[in-house]
GROMACS .gro file of C-alpha atoms in nm:
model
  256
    1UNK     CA    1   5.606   4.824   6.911
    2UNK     CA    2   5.479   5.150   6.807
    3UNK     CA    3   5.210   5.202   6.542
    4UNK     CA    4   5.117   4.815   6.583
    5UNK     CA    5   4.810   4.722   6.478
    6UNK     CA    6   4.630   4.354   6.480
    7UNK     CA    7   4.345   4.248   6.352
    8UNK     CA    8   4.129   3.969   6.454
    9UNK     CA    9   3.914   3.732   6.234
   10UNK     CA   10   3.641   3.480   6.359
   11UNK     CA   11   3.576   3.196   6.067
   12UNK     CA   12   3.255   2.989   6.051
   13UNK     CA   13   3.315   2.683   5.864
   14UNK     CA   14   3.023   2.483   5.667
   15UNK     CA   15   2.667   2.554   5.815
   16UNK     CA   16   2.455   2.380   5.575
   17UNK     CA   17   2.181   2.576   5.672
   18UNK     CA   18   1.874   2.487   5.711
   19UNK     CA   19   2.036   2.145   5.898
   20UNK     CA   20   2.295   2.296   6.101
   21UNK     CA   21   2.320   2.247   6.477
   22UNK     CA   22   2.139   2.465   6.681
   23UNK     CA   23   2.325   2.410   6.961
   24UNK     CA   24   2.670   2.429   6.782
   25UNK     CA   25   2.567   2.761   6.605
   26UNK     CA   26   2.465   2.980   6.906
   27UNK     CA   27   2.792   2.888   7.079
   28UNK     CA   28   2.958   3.044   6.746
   29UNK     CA   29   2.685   3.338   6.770
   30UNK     CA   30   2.832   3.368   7.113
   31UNK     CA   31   3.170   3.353   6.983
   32UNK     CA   32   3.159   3.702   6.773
   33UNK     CA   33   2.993   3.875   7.024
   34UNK     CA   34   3.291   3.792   7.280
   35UNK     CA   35   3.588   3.864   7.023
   36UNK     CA   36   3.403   4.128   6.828
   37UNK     CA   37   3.644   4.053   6.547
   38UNK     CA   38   3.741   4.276   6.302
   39UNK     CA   39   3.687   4.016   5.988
   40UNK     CA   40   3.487   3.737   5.961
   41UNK     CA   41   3.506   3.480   5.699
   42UNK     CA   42   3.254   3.223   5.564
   43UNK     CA   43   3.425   2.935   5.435
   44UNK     CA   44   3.076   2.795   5.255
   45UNK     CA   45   2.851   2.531   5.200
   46UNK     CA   46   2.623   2.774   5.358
   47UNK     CA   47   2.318   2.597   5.266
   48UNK     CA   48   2.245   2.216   5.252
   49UNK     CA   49   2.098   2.268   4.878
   50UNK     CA   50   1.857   1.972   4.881
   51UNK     CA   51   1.593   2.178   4.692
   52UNK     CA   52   1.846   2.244   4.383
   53UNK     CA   53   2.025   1.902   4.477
   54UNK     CA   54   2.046   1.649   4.175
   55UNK     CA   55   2.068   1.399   4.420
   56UNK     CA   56   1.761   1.484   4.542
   57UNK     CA   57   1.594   1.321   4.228
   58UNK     CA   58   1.857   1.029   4.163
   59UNK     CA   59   1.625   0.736   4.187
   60UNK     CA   60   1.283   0.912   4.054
   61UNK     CA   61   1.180   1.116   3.855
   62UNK     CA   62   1.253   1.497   3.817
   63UNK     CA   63   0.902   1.618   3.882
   64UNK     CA   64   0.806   1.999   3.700
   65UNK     CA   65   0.959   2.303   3.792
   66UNK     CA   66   0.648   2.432   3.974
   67UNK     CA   67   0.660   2.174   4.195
   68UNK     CA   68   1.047   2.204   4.309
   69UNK     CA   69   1.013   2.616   4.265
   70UNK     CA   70   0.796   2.632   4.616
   71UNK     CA   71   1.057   2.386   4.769
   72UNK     CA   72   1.350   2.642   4.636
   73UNK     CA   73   1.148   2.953   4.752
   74UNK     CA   74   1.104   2.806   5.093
   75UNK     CA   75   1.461   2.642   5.197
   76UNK     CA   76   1.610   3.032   5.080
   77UNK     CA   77   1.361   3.212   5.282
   78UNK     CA   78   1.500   2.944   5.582
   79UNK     CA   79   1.840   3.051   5.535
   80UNK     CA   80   1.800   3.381   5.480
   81UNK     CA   81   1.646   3.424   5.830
   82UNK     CA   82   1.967   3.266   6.026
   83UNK     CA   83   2.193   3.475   5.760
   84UNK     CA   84   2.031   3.789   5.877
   85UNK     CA   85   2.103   3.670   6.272
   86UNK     CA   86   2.441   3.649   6.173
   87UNK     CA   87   2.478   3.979   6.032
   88UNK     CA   88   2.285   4.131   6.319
   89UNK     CA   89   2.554   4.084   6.532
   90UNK     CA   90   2.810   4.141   6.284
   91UNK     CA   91   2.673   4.487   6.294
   92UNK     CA   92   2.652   4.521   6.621
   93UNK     CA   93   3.001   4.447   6.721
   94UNK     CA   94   3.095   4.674   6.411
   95UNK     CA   95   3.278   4.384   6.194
   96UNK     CA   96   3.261   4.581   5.847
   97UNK     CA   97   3.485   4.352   5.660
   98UNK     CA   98   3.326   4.037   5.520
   99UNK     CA   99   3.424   3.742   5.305
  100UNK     CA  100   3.231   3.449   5.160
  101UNK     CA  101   3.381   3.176   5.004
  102UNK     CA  102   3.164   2.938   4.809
  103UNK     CA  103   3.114   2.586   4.907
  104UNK     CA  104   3.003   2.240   4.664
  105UNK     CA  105   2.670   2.299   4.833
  106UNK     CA  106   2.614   2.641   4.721
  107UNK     CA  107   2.723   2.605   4.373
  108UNK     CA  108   2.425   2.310   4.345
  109UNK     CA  109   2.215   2.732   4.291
  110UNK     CA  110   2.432   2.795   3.976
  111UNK     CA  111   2.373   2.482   3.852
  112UNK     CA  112   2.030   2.494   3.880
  113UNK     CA  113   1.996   2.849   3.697
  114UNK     CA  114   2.203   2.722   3.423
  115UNK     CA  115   1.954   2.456   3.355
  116UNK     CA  116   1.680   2.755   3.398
  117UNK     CA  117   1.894   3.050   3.306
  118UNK     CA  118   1.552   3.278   3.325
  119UNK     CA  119   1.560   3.251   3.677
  120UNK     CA  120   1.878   3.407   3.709
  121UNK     CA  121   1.782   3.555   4.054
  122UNK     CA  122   1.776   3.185   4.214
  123UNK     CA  123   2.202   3.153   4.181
  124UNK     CA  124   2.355   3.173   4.548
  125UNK     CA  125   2.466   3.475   4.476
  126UNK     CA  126   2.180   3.687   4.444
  127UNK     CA  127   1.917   3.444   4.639
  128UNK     CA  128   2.111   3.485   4.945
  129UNK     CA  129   2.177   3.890   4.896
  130UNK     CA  130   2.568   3.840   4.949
  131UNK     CA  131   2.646   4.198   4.755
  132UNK     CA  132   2.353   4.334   4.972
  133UNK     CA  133   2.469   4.189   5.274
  134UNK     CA  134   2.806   4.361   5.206
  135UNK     CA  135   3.023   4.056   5.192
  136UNK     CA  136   3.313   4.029   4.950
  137UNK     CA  137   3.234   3.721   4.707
  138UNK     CA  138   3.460   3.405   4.608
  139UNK     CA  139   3.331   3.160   4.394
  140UNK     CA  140   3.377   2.787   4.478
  141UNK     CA  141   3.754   2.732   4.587
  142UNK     CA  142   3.868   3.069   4.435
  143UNK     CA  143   4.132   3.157   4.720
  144UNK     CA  144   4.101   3.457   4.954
  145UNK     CA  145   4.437   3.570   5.125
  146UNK     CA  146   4.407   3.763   5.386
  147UNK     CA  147   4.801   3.865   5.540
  148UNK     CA  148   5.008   3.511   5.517
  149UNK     CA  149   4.703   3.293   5.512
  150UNK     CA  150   4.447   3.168   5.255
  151UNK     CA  151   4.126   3.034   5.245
  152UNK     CA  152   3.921   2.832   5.016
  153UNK     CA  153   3.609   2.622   5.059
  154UNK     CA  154   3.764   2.291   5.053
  155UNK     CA  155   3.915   2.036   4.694
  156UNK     CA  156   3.995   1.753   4.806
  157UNK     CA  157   3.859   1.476   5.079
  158UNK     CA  158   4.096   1.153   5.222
  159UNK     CA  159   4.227   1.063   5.497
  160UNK     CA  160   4.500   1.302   5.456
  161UNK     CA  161   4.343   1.578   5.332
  162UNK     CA  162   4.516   1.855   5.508
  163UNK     CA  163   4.863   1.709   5.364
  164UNK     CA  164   4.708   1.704   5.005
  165UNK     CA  165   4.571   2.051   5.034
  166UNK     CA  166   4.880   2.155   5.183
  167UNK     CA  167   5.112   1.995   4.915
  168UNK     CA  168   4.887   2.119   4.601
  169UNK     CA  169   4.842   2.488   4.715
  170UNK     CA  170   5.180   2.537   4.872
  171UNK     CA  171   5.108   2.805   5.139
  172UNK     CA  172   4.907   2.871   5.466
  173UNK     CA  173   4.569   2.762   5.420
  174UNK     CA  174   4.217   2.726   5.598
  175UNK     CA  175   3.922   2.493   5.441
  176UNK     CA  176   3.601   2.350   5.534
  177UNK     CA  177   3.427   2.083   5.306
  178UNK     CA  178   3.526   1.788   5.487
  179UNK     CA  179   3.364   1.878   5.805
  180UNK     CA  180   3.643   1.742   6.034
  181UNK     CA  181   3.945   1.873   6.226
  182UNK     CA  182   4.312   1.808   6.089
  183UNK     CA  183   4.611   1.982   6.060
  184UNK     CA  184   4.908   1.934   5.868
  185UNK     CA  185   5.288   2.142   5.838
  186UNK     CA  186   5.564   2.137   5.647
  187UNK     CA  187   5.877   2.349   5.641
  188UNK     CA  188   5.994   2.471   5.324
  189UNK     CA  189   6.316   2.562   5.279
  190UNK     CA  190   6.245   2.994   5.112
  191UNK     CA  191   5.877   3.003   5.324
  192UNK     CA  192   5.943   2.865   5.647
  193UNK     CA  193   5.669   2.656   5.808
  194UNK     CA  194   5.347   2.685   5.620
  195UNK     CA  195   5.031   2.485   5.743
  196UNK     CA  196   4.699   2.361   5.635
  197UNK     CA  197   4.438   2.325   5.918
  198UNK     CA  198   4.052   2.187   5.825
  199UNK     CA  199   3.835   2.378   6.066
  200UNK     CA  200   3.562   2.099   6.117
  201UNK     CA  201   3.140   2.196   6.057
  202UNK     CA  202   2.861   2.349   6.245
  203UNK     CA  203   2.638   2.103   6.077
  204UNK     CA  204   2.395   1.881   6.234
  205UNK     CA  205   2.553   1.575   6.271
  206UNK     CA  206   2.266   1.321   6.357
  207UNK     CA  207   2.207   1.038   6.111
  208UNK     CA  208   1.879   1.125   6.024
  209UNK     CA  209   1.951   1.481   5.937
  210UNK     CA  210   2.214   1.320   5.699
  211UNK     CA  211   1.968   1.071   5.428
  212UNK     CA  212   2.269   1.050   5.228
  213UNK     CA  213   2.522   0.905   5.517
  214UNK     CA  214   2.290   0.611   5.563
  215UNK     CA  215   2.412   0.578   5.907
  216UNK     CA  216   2.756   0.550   5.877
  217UNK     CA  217   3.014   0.674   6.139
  218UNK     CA  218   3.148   0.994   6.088
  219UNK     CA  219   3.476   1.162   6.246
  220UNK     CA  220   3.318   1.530   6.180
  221UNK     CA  221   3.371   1.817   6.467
  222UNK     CA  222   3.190   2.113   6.520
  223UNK     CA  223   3.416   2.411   6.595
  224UNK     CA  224   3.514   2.766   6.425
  225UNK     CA  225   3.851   2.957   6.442
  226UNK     CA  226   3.992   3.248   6.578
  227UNK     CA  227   4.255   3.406   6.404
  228UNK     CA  228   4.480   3.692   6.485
  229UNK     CA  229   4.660   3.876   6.230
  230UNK     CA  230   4.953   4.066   6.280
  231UNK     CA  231   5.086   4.388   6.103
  232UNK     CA  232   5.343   4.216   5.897
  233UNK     CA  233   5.052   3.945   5.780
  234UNK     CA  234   5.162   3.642   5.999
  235UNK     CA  235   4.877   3.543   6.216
  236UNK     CA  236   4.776   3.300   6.497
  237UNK     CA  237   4.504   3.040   6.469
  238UNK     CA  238   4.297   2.933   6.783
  239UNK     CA  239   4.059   2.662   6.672
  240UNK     CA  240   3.776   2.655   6.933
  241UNK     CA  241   3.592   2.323   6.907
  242UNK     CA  242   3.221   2.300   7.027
  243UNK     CA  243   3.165   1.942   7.213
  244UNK     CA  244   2.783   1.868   7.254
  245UNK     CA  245   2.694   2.255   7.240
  246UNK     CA  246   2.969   2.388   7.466
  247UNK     CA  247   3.284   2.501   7.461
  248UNK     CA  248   3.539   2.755   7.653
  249UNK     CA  249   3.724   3.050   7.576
  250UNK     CA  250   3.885   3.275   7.746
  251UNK     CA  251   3.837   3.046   8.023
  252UNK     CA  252   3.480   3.127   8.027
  253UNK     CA  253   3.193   2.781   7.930
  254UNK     CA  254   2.997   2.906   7.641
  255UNK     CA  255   2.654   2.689   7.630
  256UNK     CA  256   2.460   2.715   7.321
   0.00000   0.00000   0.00000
């Protein structure tokens, strides 16, 4: 086909940063630097929060801001430091387009600076230097639609939530938030087959780097997609799952 032109995308799905897996992270490091894609997409929850986190002070009291300000300063400065990795070699396999959808996680930032609106420089926005960093910002589940496909952080949870994301937004769609894998299609009758895929975590998933889980089974996956995007916006997903800090593509083992 002359004049064809397509355009790859590599998707990271939550990190919650400073807990994600080490292992599961320098596979997807690994990952851009193999595709070199031409977009790459953040779907969110970025950062775990627990420093702005009300649940952080559910059964005690909230102690004075200059006590949880240090705490704040300290989990952004973590984050910031794998955030720059990751734009490192964004830049150095010359991905110049850049999206970041906000997660639940990151909001917890907002939140925070509305109940201390003077420290307007702590939201997620400007802590973790998204307009410096060059990425193009959504706020929480405000939908990016790039060709035929849309993303979002994640709304809704359930067993079936690829069906109920799916159903409610009515087109091709890619979310995070529920840290597991799941896909779900439909045909529609004037769109054709339209799908919803959940693209899993790069989280650390070990009970004790989850208080809150209080160690309860999970079903969560660590993986990240691969998309390819065609000239007249239809695309292809790949969904490369990491198992244990490995995976393989292009049939080459990746080991993080």
């Amino acid at each position: 086909q002359t004049g064809f032109e397509m355009k790859r995308a590599v998707v990271f799905p939550d990190q919650h940063y400073p807990i994600h897996d080490v292992k599961a992270m320098n596979v997807a490091h690994q990952i851009l630097r193999e595709v070199k894609p031409d977009i790459f997409v953040n779907l969110g929850d970025v950062v775990e929060g627990d420093s702005v986190s009300s649940h952080r002070w559910k059964r005690r009291k909230r102690p004075p801001l200059e006590y949880q300000l240090p705490l704040i300063e300290k989990e952004i400065e973590l984050v910031n430091k794998e955030l720059d990795k990751v734009d490192a070699i964004l830049d150095e396999v010359g991905c110049k387009e850049r999206h970041i959808c906000q997660g639940n996680h990151d909001e917890w930032y907002d939140m925070f600076v509305e109940e201390n609106p003077y420290l307007d420089h702590l939201t997620f926005r400007k802590a973790y230097k998204w307009d410096e960093r060059g990425f193009k910002f959504k706020k929480y589940n405000e939908v990016l639609t790039i060709g035929k496909l849309s993303f979002i952080h994640g709304a809704y949870t359930g067993n079936n939530h690829a069906k109920k994301h799916l159903e409610s937004y009515g087109c091709n769609l890619m979310y995070g938030h529920v840290h597991d894998l799941q896909r779900y299609s439909m045909t529609r009758l004037k769109d054709g087959a339209i799908s919803a895929w959940s693209l899993g975590c790069l989280k650390n998933m070990k009970a004790e780097k989850n208080t809150w889980l209080r160690g309860r089974l999970h079903n969560w996956n660590h993986a990240c997609a691969i998309i390819d995007f065609f000239d007249n916006g239809n695309f292809a997903v790949q969904i490369v799952e990491i198992v244990k800090g490995k995976t393989v593509l292009n049939g080459k083992e990746i080991a993080g």
